[in-house]
Amino acid sequence: MYKENRNSDILCITNRKLCREDFITRMRKIAAAHPAAVVVREKELLEKEYMELAEKILNICREQETVCILHSFPEAALELGCDSLHLPLPVLMKMEPGKRQSFRVLGASCHSVEDAVLAEKLGCTYITAGHIFDTDCKKGLPGRGLDFLKNVCAGVSVPVYAIGGISPANISKVREAGAAGACVMSGLMVCEDPEDYLQEFKRQE
């Protein structure tokens, strides 16, 4: 994933509830803008509902040659022929080793250095670490900060993507902390033009 697209180090995390336009229309625009990958989160959906939505987004991403990472449902990903999956760490821990090896790209959400080390041992090819900055998505919970991010990046050899309150204004600090890139959700769901917005991150390099 992180080697396939050198033009962006931003993972788009989907949240259809934040969209100000039709969600599929927004996903077409995002996929065409070529983030490092699209992570189809939507984790409150039941598996059947998730699978129906994920199939649409997966097809859009395939048309645009944008990496698509499914979330939460390994069986759905396998049935849809998707070899890229992101899981909460507790779910990853329960997955059989053979099934983990079915995925070329495997990520997990980590909230400590210990989480990150465990995720790498379980075969993750990347991890997300957060939340880094204060964010409306985690109201009342202070961000873990850049020192936390530095420690996670130093503790593992796989790429680390920061999550939580990341914007063009602070992406440079995230990169300086050692992160391979960052996850962006609300910004890409509500911005006027996803391609322009991703370029804002690029301009901070």
CSV table of C-alpha atoms in Angstrom, one decimal:
chain,number,residue,atom,x,y,z
A,1,MET,CA,0.0,0.0,0.0
A,2,TYR,CA,2.5,2.6,1.2
A,3,LYS,CA,4.9,1.6,-1.6
A,4,GLU,CA,2.4,1.6,-4.3
A,5,ASN,CA,1.4,5.2,-4.2
A,6,ARG,CA,4.3,7.6,-3.8
A,7,ASN,CA,2.1,10.6,-4.6
A,8,SER,CA,0.2,10.6,-1.3
A,9,ASP,CA,0.8,9.5,2.3
A,10,ILE,CA,-2.8,10.0,3.4
A,11,LEU,CA,-5.2,7.2,4.1
A,12,CYS,CA,-8.8,8.2,3.6
A,13,ILE,CA,-11.0,6.8,6.4
A,14,THR,CA,-14.6,6.7,5.3
A,15,ASN,CA,-17.6,8.0,7.3
A,16,ARG,CA,-20.7,8.3,5.1
A,17,LYS,CA,-22.6,10.1,7.9
A,18,LEU,CA,-20.3,13.2,7.6
A,19,CYS,CA,-20.8,13.5,3.8
A,20,ARG,CA,-22.6,16.6,2.5
A,21,GLU,CA,-23.2,15.0,-0.8
A,22,ASP,CA,-24.1,11.5,-2.0
A,23,PHE,CA,-21.6,9.2,-0.4
A,24,ILE,CA,-20.8,7.2,-3.5
A,25,THR,CA,-20.3,10.4,-5.5
A,26,ARG,CA,-17.9,11.5,-2.8
A,27,MET,CA,-16.0,8.2,-2.9
A,28,ARG,CA,-15.6,8.5,-6.7
A,29,LYS,CA,-14.0,11.9,-6.2
A,30,ILE,CA,-11.7,10.6,-3.5
A,31,ALA,CA,-10.6,7.5,-5.4
A,32,ALA,CA,-9.9,9.7,-8.4
A,33,ALA,CA,-7.7,11.9,-6.3
A,34,HIS,CA,-5.5,8.9,-5.4
A,35,PRO,CA,-4.9,8.9,-1.6
A,36,ALA,CA,-2.4,6.3,-0.4
A,37,ALA,CA,-5.5,4.1,0.2
A,38,VAL,CA,-9.2,4.2,1.1
A,39,VAL,CA,-10.2,2.5,4.3
A,40,VAL,CA,-13.9,1.6,4.2
A,41,ARG,CA,-14.7,1.9,7.9
A,42,GLU,CA,-18.5,2.2,8.4
A,43,LYS,CA,-18.1,-0.2,11.3
A,44,GLU,CA,-21.7,0.3,12.7
A,45,LEU,CA,-23.1,-1.6,9.8
A,46,LEU,CA,-24.1,-5.2,9.9
A,47,GLU,CA,-21.9,-7.5,7.8
A,48,LYS,CA,-24.4,-7.9,5.0
A,49,GLU,CA,-24.9,-4.2,4.8
A,50,TYR,CA,-21.2,-3.5,5.0
A,51,MET,CA,-20.5,-6.0,2.2
A,52,GLU,CA,-23.0,-4.4,-0.1
A,53,LEU,CA,-21.5,-0.9,0.4
A,54,ALA,CA,-17.9,-2.1,0.4
A,55,GLU,CA,-18.4,-3.9,-3.0
A,56,LYS,CA,-19.4,-0.6,-4.6
A,57,ILE,CA,-16.4,1.3,-3.1
A,58,LEU,CA,-14.1,-1.5,-4.0
A,59,ASN,CA,-15.2,-1.4,-7.6
A,60,ILE,CA,-14.7,2.4,-7.7
A,61,CYS,CA,-11.2,2.0,-6.3
A,62,ARG,CA,-10.3,-0.7,-8.7
A,63,GLU,CA,-11.4,1.5,-11.6
A,64,GLN,CA,-9.1,4.3,-10.3
A,65,GLU,CA,-6.3,1.9,-9.4
A,66,THR,CA,-6.5,3.2,-5.8
A,67,VAL,CA,-5.8,0.8,-3.0
A,68,CYS,CA,-9.0,-0.1,-1.0
A,69,ILE,CA,-8.7,-1.6,2.5
A,70,LEU,CA,-11.8,-3.2,4.0
A,71,HIS,CA,-12.5,-3.0,7.7
A,72,SER,CA,-13.8,-5.3,10.5
A,73,PHE,CA,-15.1,-8.2,8.4
A,74,PRO,CA,-12.4,-10.6,7.2
A,75,GLU,CA,-14.9,-13.0,5.6
A,76,ALA,CA,-16.5,-10.2,3.6
A,77,ALA,CA,-13.2,-9.0,2.4
A,78,LEU,CA,-12.2,-12.5,1.2
A,79,GLU,CA,-15.5,-13.1,-0.5
A,80,LEU,CA,-15.1,-9.8,-2.3
A,81,GLY,CA,-11.6,-10.7,-3.4
A,82,CYS,CA,-10.0,-8.0,-1.4
A,83,ASP,CA,-6.6,-8.8,0.0
A,84,SER,CA,-6.3,-5.6,2.2
A,85,LEU,CA,-7.9,-5.5,5.6
A,86,HIS,CA,-7.8,-3.3,8.7
A,87,LEU,CA,-9.0,-4.5,12.1
A,88,PRO,CA,-9.3,-3.4,15.7
A,89,LEU,CA,-6.4,-5.0,17.6
A,90,PRO,CA,-8.7,-7.2,19.8
A,91,VAL,CA,-10.3,-8.7,16.6
A,92,LEU,CA,-6.9,-9.3,15.0
A,93,MET,CA,-5.7,-11.1,18.1
A,94,LYS,CA,-8.6,-13.6,17.7
A,95,MET,CA,-8.0,-14.3,14.0
A,96,GLU,CA,-6.4,-17.6,13.1
A,97,PRO,CA,-2.8,-17.2,11.7
A,98,GLY,CA,-3.7,-18.8,8.4
A,99,LYS,CA,-6.5,-16.3,7.8
A,100,ARG,CA,-4.2,-13.4,8.7
A,101,GLN,CA,-1.8,-14.6,6.0
A,102,SER,CA,-4.6,-14.4,3.4
A,103,PHE,CA,-4.2,-10.6,3.4
A,104,ARG,CA,-1.3,-8.9,1.6
A,105,VAL,CA,-2.0,-5.7,3.4
A,106,LEU,CA,-3.0,-6.0,7.0
A,107,GLY,CA,-3.4,-3.1,9.5
A,108,ALA,CA,-4.6,-2.7,13.0
A,109,SER,CA,-5.6,0.3,15.2
A,110,CYS,CA,-3.1,0.8,18.1
A,111,HIS,CA,-3.2,3.0,21.2
A,112,SER,CA,0.1,2.2,22.8
A,113,VAL,CA,3.6,1.1,22.0
A,114,GLU,CA,2.7,-2.4,23.3
A,115,ASP,CA,-0.2,-2.5,21.0
A,116,ALA,CA,2.0,-1.6,18.1
A,117,VAL,CA,4.6,-4.2,18.9
A,118,LEU,CA,1.9,-6.9,19.2
A,119,ALA,CA,0.3,-5.9,15.9
A,120,GLU,CA,3.6,-6.2,14.1
A,121,LYS,CA,4.2,-9.7,15.7
A,122,LEU,CA,0.7,-10.7,14.4
A,123,GLY,CA,1.8,-9.9,10.9
A,124,CYS,CA,0.5,-6.4,10.3
A,125,THR,CA,2.1,-4.6,7.3
A,126,TYR,CA,1.2,-1.2,8.8
A,127,ILE,CA,-0.6,0.2,11.8
A,128,THR,CA,-2.5,3.3,12.8
A,129,ALA,CA,-1.6,5.1,16.0
A,130,GLY,CA,-3.7,7.6,17.8
A,131,HIS,CA,-5.5,9.6,18.5
A,132,ILE,CA,-2.7,12.2,18.2
A,133,PHE,CA,-4.4,15.5,18.4
A,134,ASP,CA,-7.7,16.6,20.0
A,135,THR,CA,-10.5,15.8,17.7
A,136,ASP,CA,-14.3,16.0,17.6
A,137,CYS,CA,-14.4,12.3,16.9
A,138,LYS,CA,-13.0,11.7,20.4
A,139,LYS,CA,-14.7,14.6,22.3
A,140,GLY,CA,-13.4,14.9,25.9
A,141,LEU,CA,-10.4,12.7,25.3
A,142,PRO,CA,-7.1,14.6,25.0
A,143,GLY,CA,-4.8,13.6,22.2
A,144,ARG,CA,-1.9,11.4,23.0
A,145,GLY,CA,0.5,13.8,21.3
A,146,LEU,CA,3.6,13.7,19.2
A,147,ASP,CA,5.9,12.1,21.8
A,148,PHE,CA,3.5,9.1,21.9
A,149,LEU,CA,3.7,9.0,18.1
A,150,LYS,CA,7.5,9.1,18.1
A,151,ASN,CA,7.6,6.2,20.6
A,152,VAL,CA,5.3,4.1,18.5
A,153,CYS,CA,7.3,4.8,15.3
A,154,ALA,CA,10.5,3.9,17.1
A,155,GLY,CA,9.0,0.7,18.6
A,156,VAL,CA,8.1,-1.0,15.3
A,157,SER,CA,9.6,-1.5,11.8
A,158,VAL,CA,6.3,-1.4,9.9
A,159,PRO,CA,4.9,1.9,8.6
A,160,VAL,CA,2.9,3.9,11.2
A,161,TYR,CA,0.0,6.2,10.1
A,162,ALA,CA,-1.1,8.8,12.6
A,163,ILE,CA,-4.8,9.3,13.2
A,164,GLY,CA,-6.8,11.9,15.1
A,165,GLY,CA,-7.0,15.6,14.3
A,166,ILE,CA,-4.6,15.5,11.4
A,167,SER,CA,-4.8,18.4,8.9
A,168,PRO,CA,-2.4,20.1,6.5
A,169,ALA,CA,-1.5,22.5,9.3
A,170,ASN,CA,0.1,19.8,11.4
A,171,ILE,CA,1.0,17.0,8.9
A,172,SER,CA,4.7,18.2,8.9
A,173,LYS,CA,4.9,17.5,12.7
A,174,VAL,CA,3.5,14.1,12.2
A,175,ARG,CA,6.0,13.3,9.4
A,176,GLU,CA,8.8,14.6,11.6
A,177,ALA,CA,7.8,12.3,14.4
A,178,GLY,CA,8.5,9.4,12.1
A,179,ALA,CA,5.1,8.5,10.8
A,180,ALA,CA,4.8,7.1,7.2
A,181,GLY,CA,1.7,9.3,6.8
A,182,ALA,CA,-1.7,10.0,8.4
A,183,CYS,CA,-5.3,9.0,8.4
A,184,VAL,CA,-7.9,11.7,7.5
A,185,MET,CA,-11.6,11.2,7.9
A,186,SER,CA,-13.7,14.3,8.3
A,187,GLY,CA,-11.6,16.6,6.2
A,188,LEU,CA,-12.0,14.3,3.1
A,189,MET,CA,-15.7,13.7,3.8
A,190,VAL,CA,-16.6,17.4,3.9
A,191,CYS,CA,-14.0,19.3,1.9
A,192,GLU,CA,-15.1,21.1,-1.3
A,193,ASP,CA,-12.6,19.2,-3.6
A,194,PRO,CA,-10.8,16.1,-2.4
A,195,GLU,CA,-8.0,16.4,-5.0
A,196,ASP,CA,-7.3,20.0,-3.9
A,197,TYR,CA,-7.4,18.9,-0.2
A,198,LEU,CA,-4.9,16.1,-0.7
A,199,GLN,CA,-2.6,18.5,-2.6
A,200,GLU,CA,-2.6,20.7,0.5
A,201,PHE,CA,-1.0,17.8,2.4
A,202,LYS,CA,1.4,17.3,-0.4
A,203,ARG,CA,2.5,21.0,-0.4
A,204,GLN,CA,3.6,20.6,3.2
A,205,GLU,CA,6.4,18.1,2.3
